[in-house]
Amino acid sequence: MRVQGVLIGLYFYLIFPANIIGLWWAVGSPLVMDTNSICRKTRRLAGKQRAICRKEPEIVEEVAKGAKVALMECQYQFRTRKWNCTTLRRSLSKILRRDTREAAFVYAITAAGVVYAVTEACSMGRLLQCTCDNNLRDIATDGEWEWGGCGDNVDFGYQKSREFMDARRRKRRRGDVTTLVQLHNNEAGRQAVRKYMRKECKCHGLSGSCTLKTCWRKMPLFRDVGNRLKQKFDGGSKVISSNDGKYLIPEGDTIKPPSKEDLVYSEESPDFCRRNKKEGALGTRGRECDPTSMGVGGCDLLCCGRNYSKKQVTIKENCNCRFMWCCEVICETCQKIKTETRCL
Ligand SMILES: *[C@@H]1O[C@H](CO)[C@@H](O)[C@H](O)[C@H]1NC(C)=O
Ligand SMILES: *[C@@H]1O[C@H](CO)[C@@H](O)[C@H](O)[C@H]1NC(C)=O
């Protein structure tokens, strides 16, 4: 069996079935689309987005990649939760239409994914508009090391994410809580990348002796961005609009105002236990759960107190995978017997 893909895709192709490689997009009415559809829908896009589509299609390509990575991360973070970040259109489009915690996470991680993908494209030299970030070169260090290498140009990625993600929402109407909430969560997502840049260094010199050490700034791992936003999801702040409709204030006087990095929501989430078409909740019937766990992902919680069934199943999986230079993975198919527990 052959699994083909570019290096960066490798990991995803092995873990996720091909059918979810489709892409969601949250522009206008949120929809699930493929890369080309983003610009084909251009009449419905706001000015700035339309301009990017027309003049910088290569940026749109990176935007699409960013959204895809964000989707994968969302599904990873919520794999054992009642809401599992499913991309089924009948669910996601309804989730994104309300200002719940779940929508907050999706907006934030997507904006973060776009920062990430565009910045990475700059570092890889895929874009003409940007290069590595060399602005630190002239800044003095303690002498043990110096700035060099190719720094991630996160400011460019941040800027493009802002232009693209916030475009439609810029036209503020008085008291439009949805707009304020979405703009806030987009920014929280971008901050989760930009504020957590790391320093990466390399030693030069004969056989690893560190006579010269150069360092550059690199983005955090996207998994860390996902973890951080997941924490913000758990600690999200419920907000209401101020009297003049210009900014958000926490509901209840005692709660401290949300910071730029916090996720905010203004509507309570549906109960994801039961199917609810109107709210886009699919219910947890048929979800796989862990009978030995009392926490998240355990059958007690995931099945919402309903019983569960056990079944022996034979599964096929990729095994003995070898990575062939470049860029192909060749796997064998193995069979395994496993007990599957699913919510009734
Ligand atoms: C997510 O949950 C739905 C039902 O709640 C299920 O049909 C789907 O397979 C789940 N997706 C993943 C990736 O687990
Ligand atoms: C749950 O289902 C199992 C069979 O799968 C059954 O033996 C058990 O009695 C059920 N438990 C309850 C509380 O209904």
mmCIF file of N, CA and C in Angstrom, residues 166-289:
data_model
loop_
_atom_site.group_PDB
_atom_site.id
_atom_site.type_symbol
_atom_site.label_atom_id
_atom_site.label_comp_id
_atom_site.label_asym_id
_atom_site.label_seq_id
_atom_site.Cartn_x
_atom_site.Cartn_y
_atom_site.Cartn_z
ATOM 1 N N ASP A 166 -10.050 38.934 9.395
ATOM 2 C CA ASP A 166 -10.876 39.967 10.025
ATOM 3 C C ASP A 166 -11.632 40.823 9.022
ATOM 4 N N ALA A 167 -11.353 40.589 7.739
ATOM 5 C CA ALA A 167 -11.868 41.496 6.718
ATOM 6 C C ALA A 167 -13.370 41.736 6.789
ATOM 7 N N ARG A 168 -14.118 40.680 6.701
ATOM 8 C CA ARG A 168 -15.566 40.852 6.621
ATOM 9 C C ARG A 168 -16.122 41.494 7.892
ATOM 10 N N ARG A 169 -15.406 41.257 8.967
ATOM 11 C CA ARG A 169 -15.937 41.656 10.261
ATOM 12 C C ARG A 169 -15.625 43.100 10.615
ATOM 13 N N ARG A 170 -14.850 43.752 9.771
ATOM 14 C CA ARG A 170 -14.433 45.107 10.107
ATOM 15 C C ARG A 170 -15.585 46.095 10.155
ATOM 16 N N LYS A 171 -16.585 45.850 9.275
ATOM 17 C CA LYS A 171 -17.705 46.776 9.200
ATOM 18 C C LYS A 171 -18.562 46.598 10.448
ATOM 19 N N ARG A 172 -18.215 47.320 11.479
ATOM 20 C CA ARG A 172 -18.904 47.109 12.741
ATOM 21 C C ARG A 172 -20.258 47.792 12.760
ATOM 22 N N ARG A 173 -21.187 47.094 13.314
ATOM 23 C CA ARG A 173 -22.472 47.718 13.583
ATOM 24 C C ARG A 173 -22.562 47.901 15.083
ATOM 25 N N ARG A 174 -23.282 48.881 15.474
ATOM 26 C CA ARG A 174 -23.446 49.115 16.902
ATOM 27 C C ARG A 174 -24.068 47.897 17.566
ATOM 28 N N GLY A 175 -23.472 47.497 18.659
ATOM 29 C CA GLY A 175 -24.068 46.428 19.448
ATOM 30 C C GLY A 175 -23.984 45.063 18.799
ATOM 31 N N ASP A 176 -23.157 44.928 17.789
ATOM 32 C CA ASP A 176 -23.019 43.630 17.156
ATOM 33 C C ASP A 176 -22.029 42.781 17.955
ATOM 34 N N VAL A 177 -22.558 42.051 18.920
ATOM 35 C CA VAL A 177 -21.697 41.248 19.789
ATOM 36 C C VAL A 177 -20.931 40.198 18.996
ATOM 37 N N THR A 178 -21.610 39.595 18.028
ATOM 38 C CA THR A 178 -20.974 38.552 17.224
ATOM 39 C C THR A 178 -19.680 39.041 16.594
ATOM 40 N N THR A 179 -19.729 40.219 16.024
ATOM 41 C CA THR A 179 -18.539 40.775 15.395
ATOM 42 C C THR A 179 -17.412 40.946 16.407
ATOM 43 N N LEU A 180 -17.738 41.540 17.543
ATOM 44 C CA LEU A 180 -16.714 41.769 18.567
ATOM 45 C C LEU A 180 -16.131 40.459 19.073
ATOM 46 N N VAL A 181 -17.006 39.482 19.279
ATOM 47 C CA VAL A 181 -16.555 38.181 19.789
ATOM 48 C C VAL A 181 -15.637 37.503 18.768
ATOM 49 N N GLN A 182 -16.028 37.525 17.505
ATOM 50 C CA GLN A 182 -15.212 36.846 16.501
ATOM 51 C C GLN A 182 -13.865 37.543 16.309
ATOM 52 N N LEU A 183 -13.878 38.868 16.287
ATOM 53 C CA LEU A 183 -12.607 39.589 16.153
ATOM 54 C C LEU A 183 -11.698 39.282 17.342
ATOM 55 N N HIS A 184 -12.282 39.248 18.533
ATOM 56 C CA HIS A 184 -11.493 38.961 19.725
ATOM 57 C C HIS A 184 -10.864 37.566 19.631
ATOM 58 N N ASN A 185 -11.651 36.586 19.234
ATOM 59 C CA ASN A 185 -11.151 35.216 19.184
ATOM 60 C C ASN A 185 -10.140 35.015 18.063
ATOM 61 N N ASN A 186 -10.332 35.689 16.932
ATOM 62 C CA ASN A 186 -9.313 35.645 15.883
ATOM 63 C C ASN A 186 -7.976 36.146 16.433
ATOM 64 N N GLU A 187 -8.049 37.248 17.160
ATOM 65 C CA GLU A 187 -6.821 37.834 17.705
ATOM 66 C C GLU A 187 -6.200 36.905 18.754
ATOM 67 N N ALA A 188 -7.025 36.304 19.574
ATOM 68 C CA ALA A 188 -6.506 35.366 20.579
ATOM 69 C C ALA A 188 -5.738 34.232 19.902
ATOM 70 N N GLY A 189 -6.243 33.773 18.787
ATOM 71 C CA GLY A 189 -5.563 32.729 18.036
ATOM 72 C C GLY A 189 -4.209 33.196 17.524
ATOM 73 N N ARG A 190 -4.174 34.381 16.970
ATOM 74 C CA ARG A 190 -2.902 34.916 16.455
ATOM 75 C C ARG A 190 -1.899 35.129 17.579
ATOM 76 N N GLN A 191 -2.393 35.593 18.721
ATOM 77 C CA GLN A 191 -1.496 35.806 19.868
ATOM 78 C C GLN A 191 -0.879 34.481 20.339
ATOM 79 N N ALA A 192 -1.640 33.413 20.210
ATOM 80 C CA ALA A 192 -1.154 32.101 20.663
ATOM 81 C C ALA A 192 0.057 31.652 19.854
ATOM 82 N N VAL A 193 0.245 32.236 18.683
ATOM 83 C CA VAL A 193 1.459 31.961 17.909
ATOM 84 C C VAL A 193 2.500 33.039 18.197
ATOM 85 N N ARG A 194 2.096 34.292 18.039
ATOM 86 C CA ARG A 194 3.053 35.381 18.054
ATOM 87 C C ARG A 194 3.722 35.589 19.405
ATOM 88 N N LYS A 195 2.978 35.387 20.472
ATOM 89 C CA LYS A 195 3.553 35.656 21.789
ATOM 90 C C LYS A 195 4.423 34.533 22.323
ATOM 91 N N TYR A 196 4.472 33.444 21.614
ATOM 92 C CA TYR A 196 5.219 32.293 22.121
ATOM 93 C C TYR A 196 6.315 31.835 21.171
ATOM 94 N N MET A 197 6.960 32.804 20.561
ATOM 95 C CA MET A 197 8.092 32.491 19.700
ATOM 96 C C MET A 197 9.221 31.925 20.558
ATOM 97 N N ARG A 198 9.959 30.959 20.016
ATOM 98 C CA ARG A 198 11.050 30.378 20.799
ATOM 99 C C ARG A 198 12.379 30.723 20.126
ATOM 100 N N LYS A 199 13.425 30.493 20.879
ATOM 101 C CA LYS A 199 14.757 30.712 20.333
ATOM 102 C C LYS A 199 15.330 29.349 19.975
ATOM 103 N N GLU A 200 15.827 29.251 18.758
ATOM 104 C CA GLU A 200 16.458 28.000 18.364
ATOM 105 C C GLU A 200 17.887 28.324 17.947
ATOM 106 N N CYS A 201 18.820 27.479 18.361
ATOM 107 C CA CYS A 201 20.230 27.792 18.099
ATOM 108 C C CYS A 201 20.954 26.638 17.434
ATOM 109 N N LYS A 202 22.072 26.992 16.840
ATOM 110 C CA LYS A 202 22.906 25.969 16.233
ATOM 111 C C LYS A 202 24.373 26.306 16.490
ATOM 112 N N CYS A 203 25.143 25.281 16.774
ATOM 113 C CA CYS A 203 26.574 25.491 16.998
ATOM 114 C C CYS A 203 27.339 25.301 15.694
ATOM 115 N N HIS A 204 28.317 26.143 15.499
ATOM 116 C CA HIS A 204 29.211 25.960 14.361
ATOM 117 C C HIS A 204 30.601 25.772 14.923
ATOM 118 N N GLY A 205 31.467 25.314 14.086
ATOM 119 C CA GLY A 205 32.834 25.129 14.567
ATOM 120 C C GLY A 205 33.220 23.678 14.398
ATOM 121 N N LEU A 206 34.497 23.419 14.522
ATOM 122 C CA LEU A 206 35.027 22.086 14.259
ATOM 123 C C LEU A 206 34.358 21.038 15.126
ATOM 124 N N SER A 207 33.908 19.995 14.515
ATOM 125 C CA SER A 207 33.278 18.849 15.164
ATOM 126 C C SER A 207 32.424 19.238 16.372
ATOM 127 N N GLY A 208 31.507 20.147 16.095
ATOM 128 C CA GLY A 208 30.512 20.459 17.115
ATOM 129 C C GLY A 208 30.977 21.375 18.228
ATOM 130 N N SER A 209 32.238 21.765 18.216
ATOM 131 C CA SER A 209 32.678 22.718 19.230
ATOM 132 C C SER A 209 31.924 24.008 18.986
ATOM 133 N N CYS A 210 31.506 24.615 20.060
ATOM 134 C CA CYS A 210 30.592 25.736 19.898
ATOM 135 C C CYS A 210 31.330 27.071 19.860
ATOM 136 N N THR A 211 32.303 27.180 18.958
ATOM 137 C CA THR A 211 33.035 28.441 18.905
ATOM 138 C C THR A 211 32.153 29.558 18.389
ATOM 139 N N LEU A 212 31.201 29.187 17.533
ATOM 140 C CA LEU A 212 30.241 30.188 17.075
ATOM 141 C C LEU A 212 28.848 29.598 17.189
ATOM 142 N N LYS A 213 28.011 30.339 17.857
ATOM 143 C CA LYS A 213 26.642 29.851 18.000
ATOM 144 C C LYS A 213 25.702 30.904 17.424
ATOM 145 N N THR A 214 24.834 30.486 16.499
ATOM 146 C CA THR A 214 23.845 31.434 15.971
ATOM 147 C C THR A 214 22.451 30.974 16.382
ATOM 148 N N CYS A 215 21.624 31.967 16.614
ATOM 149 C CA CYS A 215 20.260 31.679 17.057
ATOM 150 C C CYS A 215 19.259 32.458 16.226
ATOM 151 N N TRP A 216 18.073 31.938 16.121
ATOM 152 C CA TRP A 216 17.005 32.626 15.406
ATOM 153 C C TRP A 216 15.693 32.351 16.126
ATOM 154 N N ARG A 217 14.690 33.164 15.774
ATOM 155 C CA ARG A 217 13.389 32.984 16.415
ATOM 156 C C ARG A 217 12.505 32.085 15.588
ATOM 157 N N LYS A 218 11.884 31.145 16.250
ATOM 158 C CA LYS A 218 11.048 30.170 15.565
ATOM 159 C C LYS A 218 9.658 30.143 16.202
ATOM 160 N N MET A 219 8.670 29.817 15.407
ATOM 161 C CA MET A 219 7.317 29.728 15.959
ATOM 162 C C MET A 219 7.212 28.526 16.893
ATOM 163 N N PRO A 220 6.259 28.565 17.824
ATOM 164 C CA PRO A 220 6.042 27.381 18.661
ATOM 165 C C PRO A 220 5.544 26.226 17.798
ATOM 166 N N LEU A 221 5.622 25.003 18.291
ATOM 167 C CA LEU A 221 5.023 23.882 17.578
ATOM 168 C C LEU A 221 3.518 24.107 17.513
ATOM 169 N N PHE A 222 2.907 23.711 16.418
ATOM 170 C CA PHE A 222 1.469 23.968 16.314
ATOM 171 C C PHE A 222 0.693 23.169 17.351
ATOM 172 N N ARG A 223 1.230 22.027 17.760
ATOM 173 C CA ARG A 223 0.590 21.269 18.832
ATOM 174 C C ARG A 223 0.527 22.101 20.117
ATOM 175 N N ASP A 224 1.594 22.851 20.385
ATOM 176 C CA ASP A 224 1.595 23.714 21.574
ATOM 177 C C ASP A 224 0.590 24.850 21.441
ATOM 178 N N VAL A 225 0.447 25.360 20.228
ATOM 179 C CA VAL A 225 -0.565 26.395 19.985
ATOM 180 C C VAL A 225 -1.950 25.806 20.275
ATOM 181 N N GLY A 226 -2.169 24.584 19.801
ATOM 182 C CA GLY A 226 -3.449 23.908 20.038
ATOM 183 C C GLY A 226 -3.698 23.672 21.521
ATOM 184 N N ASN A 227 -2.665 23.208 22.222
ATOM 185 C CA ASN A 227 -2.802 22.967 23.665
ATOM 186 C C ASN A 227 -3.159 24.253 24.399
ATOM 187 N N ARG A 228 -2.485 25.320 24.020
ATOM 188 C CA ARG A 228 -2.710 26.592 24.702
ATOM 189 C C ARG A 228 -4.140 27.084 24.458
ATOM 190 N N LEU A 229 -4.585 26.993 23.213
ATOM 191 C CA LEU A 229 -5.946 27.454 22.908
ATOM 192 C C LEU A 229 -6.991 26.550 23.562
ATOM 193 N N LYS A 230 -6.650 25.277 23.705
ATOM 194 C CA LYS A 230 -7.575 24.374 24.389
ATOM 195 C C LYS A 230 -7.733 24.793 25.850
ATOM 196 N N GLN A 231 -6.638 25.193 26.473
ATOM 197 C CA GLN A 231 -6.719 25.715 27.844
ATOM 198 C C GLN A 231 -7.594 26.961 27.892
ATOM 199 N N LYS A 232 -7.437 27.799 26.888
ATOM 200 C CA LYS A 232 -8.250 29.009 26.832
ATOM 201 C C LYS A 232 -9.718 28.674 26.605
ATOM 202 N N PHE A 233 -9.959 27.596 25.889
ATOM 203 C CA PHE A 233 -11.329 27.117 25.695
ATOM 204 C C PHE A 233 -11.933 26.729 27.048
ATOM 205 N N ASP A 234 -11.172 25.956 27.805
ATOM 206 C CA ASP A 234 -11.669 25.504 29.115
ATOM 207 C C ASP A 234 -11.923 26.683 30.050
ATOM 208 N N GLY A 235 -11.103 27.714 29.927
ATOM 209 C CA GLY A 235 -11.261 28.861 30.824
ATOM 210 C C GLY A 235 -11.912 30.064 30.152
ATOM 211 N N GLY A 236 -12.660 29.814 29.091
ATOM 212 C CA GLY A 236 -13.261 30.908 28.318
ATOM 213 C C GLY A 236 -14.144 31.821 29.158
ATOM 214 N N SER A 237 -14.216 33.093 28.755
ATOM 215 C CA SER A 237 -15.020 34.060 29.503
ATOM 216 C C SER A 237 -16.324 34.350 28.771
ATOM 217 N N LYS A 238 -17.396 34.341 29.538
ATOM 218 C CA LYS A 238 -18.674 34.728 28.937
ATOM 219 C C LYS A 238 -18.787 36.249 28.980
ATOM 220 N N VAL A 239 -19.110 36.824 27.845
ATOM 221 C CA VAL A 239 -19.126 38.292 27.753
ATOM 222 C C VAL A 239 -20.458 38.812 27.238
ATOM 223 N N ILE A 240 -20.690 40.072 27.507
ATOM 224 C CA ILE A 240 -21.808 40.792 26.909
ATOM 225 C C ILE A 240 -21.254 42.093 26.337
ATOM 226 N N SER A 241 -22.056 42.748 25.545
ATOM 227 C CA SER A 241 -21.591 43.979 24.937
ATOM 228 C C SER A 241 -21.781 45.139 25.917
ATOM 229 N N SER A 242 -20.868 46.098 25.884
ATOM 230 C CA SER A 242 -21.022 47.287 26.718
ATOM 231 C C SER A 242 -22.218 48.090 26.210
ATOM 232 N N ASN A 243 -22.667 49.047 27.004
ATOM 233 C CA ASN A 243 -23.874 49.794 26.641
ATOM 234 C C ASN A 243 -23.777 50.470 25.278
ATOM 235 N N ASP A 244 -22.600 50.991 24.968
ATOM 236 C CA ASP A 244 -22.457 51.664 23.667
ATOM 237 C C ASP A 244 -22.131 50.682 22.545
ATOM 238 N N GLY A 245 -22.037 49.407 22.880
ATOM 239 C CA GLY A 245 -21.804 48.395 21.852
ATOM 240 C C GLY A 245 -20.411 48.426 21.272
ATOM 241 N N LYS A 246 -19.489 49.096 21.939
ATOM 242 C CA LYS A 246 -18.158 49.234 21.348
ATOM 243 C C LYS A 246 -17.167 48.197 21.833
ATOM 244 N N TYR A 247 -17.410 47.673 23.015
ATOM 245 C CA TYR A 247 -16.478 46.642 23.481
ATOM 246 C C TYR A 247 -17.195 45.603 24.335
ATOM 247 N N LEU A 248 -16.445 44.570 24.695
ATOM 248 C CA LEU A 248 -17.018 43.445 25.433
ATOM 249 C C LEU A 248 -16.694 43.567 26.909
ATOM 250 N N ILE A 249 -17.643 43.241 27.742
ATOM 251 C CA ILE A 249 -17.369 43.199 29.175
ATOM 252 C C ILE A 249 -17.825 41.849 29.712
ATOM 253 N N PRO A 250 -17.150 41.377 30.777
ATOM 254 C CA PRO A 250 -17.533 40.068 31.296
ATOM 255 C C PRO A 250 -18.939 40.100 31.883
ATOM 256 N N GLU A 251 -19.639 38.990 31.719
ATOM 257 C CA GLU A 251 -20.961 38.891 32.316
ATOM 258 C C GLU A 251 -20.771 38.645 33.802
ATOM 259 N N GLY A 252 -21.348 39.449 34.643
ATOM 260 C CA GLY A 252 -21.095 39.341 36.083
ATOM 261 C C GLY A 252 -19.955 40.260 36.462
ATOM 262 N N ASP A 253 -20.126 41.016 37.534
ATOM 263 C CA ASP A 253 -19.168 42.082 37.861
ATOM 264 C C ASP A 253 -17.842 41.579 38.407
ATOM 265 N N THR A 254 -17.847 40.402 38.991
ATOM 266 C CA THR A 254 -16.659 39.967 39.713
ATOM 267 C C THR A 254 -15.602 39.350 38.813
ATOM 268 N N ILE A 255 -15.992 38.957 37.616
ATOM 269 C CA ILE A 255 -15.033 38.269 36.747
ATOM 270 C C ILE A 255 -14.108 39.301 36.111
ATOM 271 N N LYS A 256 -12.832 38.970 36.088
ATOM 272 C CA LYS A 256 -11.904 39.956 35.520
ATOM 273 C C LYS A 256 -12.017 39.969 34.000
ATOM 274 N N PRO A 257 -11.809 41.139 33.421
ATOM 275 C CA PRO A 257 -11.993 41.264 31.977
ATOM 276 C C PRO A 257 -11.056 40.322 31.225
ATOM 277 N N PRO A 258 -11.525 39.748 30.116
ATOM 278 C CA PRO A 258 -10.685 38.841 29.339
ATOM 279 C C PRO A 258 -9.502 39.582 28.726
ATOM 280 N N SER A 259 -8.343 38.937 28.727
ATOM 281 C CA SER A 259 -7.175 39.538 28.088
ATOM 282 C C SER A 259 -7.228 39.228 26.597
ATOM 283 N N LYS A 260 -6.289 39.809 25.870
ATOM 284 C CA LYS A 260 -6.181 39.594 24.427
ATOM 285 C C LYS A 260 -6.052 38.116 24.060
ATOM 286 N N GLU A 261 -5.467 37.348 24.992
ATOM 287 C CA GLU A 261 -5.200 35.945 24.682
ATOM 288 C C GLU A 261 -6.340 35.012 25.056
ATOM 289 N N ASP A 262 -7.316 35.517 25.769
ATOM 290 C CA ASP A 262 -8.412 34.666 26.239
ATOM 291 C C ASP A 262 -9.472 34.466 25.167
ATOM 292 N N LEU A 263 -10.131 33.330 25.214
ATOM 293 C CA LEU A 263 -11.268 33.110 24.328
ATOM 294 C C LEU A 263 -12.537 33.618 24.999
ATOM 295 N N VAL A 264 -13.408 34.197 24.211
ATOM 296 C CA VAL A 264 -14.663 34.705 24.761
ATOM 297 C C VAL A 264 -15.853 34.122 23.991
ATOM 298 N N TYR A 265 -16.972 34.056 24.677
ATOM 299 C CA TYR A 265 -18.204 33.583 24.044
ATOM 300 C C TYR A 265 -19.371 34.327 24.657
ATOM 301 N N SER A 266 -20.491 34.355 23.961
ATOM 302 C CA SER A 266 -21.640 35.066 24.509
ATOM 303 C C SER A 266 -22.888 34.192 24.579
ATOM 304 N N GLU A 267 -22.787 32.978 24.050
ATOM 305 C CA GLU A 267 -23.941 32.079 24.103
ATOM 306 C C GLU A 267 -23.527 30.744 24.692
ATOM 307 N N GLU A 268 -24.408 30.161 25.481
ATOM 308 C CA GLU A 268 -24.122 28.845 26.049
ATOM 309 C C GLU A 268 -24.143 27.788 24.939
ATOM 310 N N SER A 269 -23.304 26.777 25.104
ATOM 311 C CA SER A 269 -23.237 25.701 24.115
ATOM 312 C C SER A 269 -24.443 24.793 24.254
ATOM 313 N N PRO A 270 -24.830 24.152 23.141
ATOM 314 C CA PRO A 270 -25.866 23.138 23.267
ATOM 315 C C PRO A 270 -25.331 21.955 24.060
ATOM 316 N N ASP A 271 -26.231 21.104 24.502
ATOM 317 C CA ASP A 271 -25.863 19.868 25.161
ATOM 318 C C ASP A 271 -25.509 18.896 24.033
ATOM 319 N N PHE A 272 -24.262 18.520 23.947
ATOM 320 C CA PHE A 272 -23.858 17.699 22.803
ATOM 321 C C PHE A 272 -24.172 16.218 22.994
ATOM 322 N N CYS A 273 -24.845 15.880 24.086
ATOM 323 C CA CYS A 273 -25.194 14.476 24.352
ATOM 324 C C CYS A 273 -26.175 13.929 23.325
ATOM 325 N N ARG A 274 -27.153 14.739 23.033
ATOM 326 C CA ARG A 274 -28.250 14.308 22.190
ATOM 327 C C ARG A 274 -28.177 15.004 20.843
ATOM 328 N N ARG A 275 -28.688 14.326 19.846
ATOM 329 C CA ARG A 275 -28.762 14.937 18.528
ATOM 330 C C ARG A 275 -29.712 16.129 18.554
ATOM 331 N N ASN A 276 -29.262 17.225 18.024
ATOM 332 C CA ASN A 276 -30.115 18.401 17.929
ATOM 333 C C ASN A 276 -29.796 19.100 16.616
ATOM 334 N N LYS A 277 -30.646 18.869 15.652
ATOM 335 C CA LYS A 277 -30.400 19.347 14.292
ATOM 336 C C LYS A 277 -30.220 20.854 14.222
ATOM 337 N N LYS A 278 -31.063 21.540 14.955
ATOM 338 C CA LYS A 278 -31.068 23.001 14.876
ATOM 339 C C LYS A 278 -29.735 23.579 15.355
ATOM 340 N N GLU A 279 -29.173 22.948 16.372
ATOM 341 C CA GLU A 279 -27.935 23.461 16.979
ATOM 342 C C GLU A 279 -26.685 22.848 16.344
ATOM 343 N N GLY A 280 -26.870 21.873 15.477
ATOM 344 C CA GLY A 280 -25.718 21.235 14.852
ATOM 345 C C GLY A 280 -25.033 20.221 15.748
ATOM 346 N N ALA A 281 -25.740 19.776 16.782
ATOM 347 C CA ALA A 281 -25.165 18.750 17.672
ATOM 348 C C ALA A 281 -25.516 17.379 17.124
ATOM 349 N N LEU A 282 -24.501 16.512 17.027
ATOM 350 C CA LEU A 282 -24.741 15.201 16.427
ATOM 351 C C LEU A 282 -25.117 14.142 17.459
ATOM 352 N N GLY A 283 -24.903 14.445 18.729
ATOM 353 C CA GLY A 283 -25.134 13.429 19.757
ATOM 354 C C GLY A 283 -23.945 12.496 19.842
ATOM 355 N N THR A 284 -23.867 11.718 20.923
ATOM 356 C CA THR A 284 -22.674 10.882 21.104
ATOM 357 C C THR A 284 -22.952 9.403 20.855
ATOM 358 N N ARG A 285 -24.132 9.080 20.390
ATOM 359 C CA ARG A 285 -24.411 7.683 20.087
ATOM 360 C C ARG A 285 -23.416 7.173 19.031
ATOM 361 N N GLY A 286 -22.850 6.009 19.304
ATOM 362 C CA GLY A 286 -21.918 5.441 18.344
ATOM 363 C C GLY A 286 -20.479 5.909 18.521
ATOM 364 N N ARG A 287 -20.256 6.837 19.448
ATOM 365 C CA ARG A 287 -18.880 7.307 19.670
ATOM 366 C C ARG A 287 -18.103 6.258 20.457
ATOM 367 N N GLU A 288 -16.848 6.109 20.121
ATOM 368 C CA GLU A 288 -16.003 5.172 20.843
ATOM 369 C C GLU A 288 -15.577 5.802 22.160
ATOM 370 N N CYS A 289 -15.613 5.008 23.219
ATOM 371 C CA CYS A 289 -15.267 5.558 24.530
ATOM 372 C C CYS A 289 -14.385 4.594 25.302
#
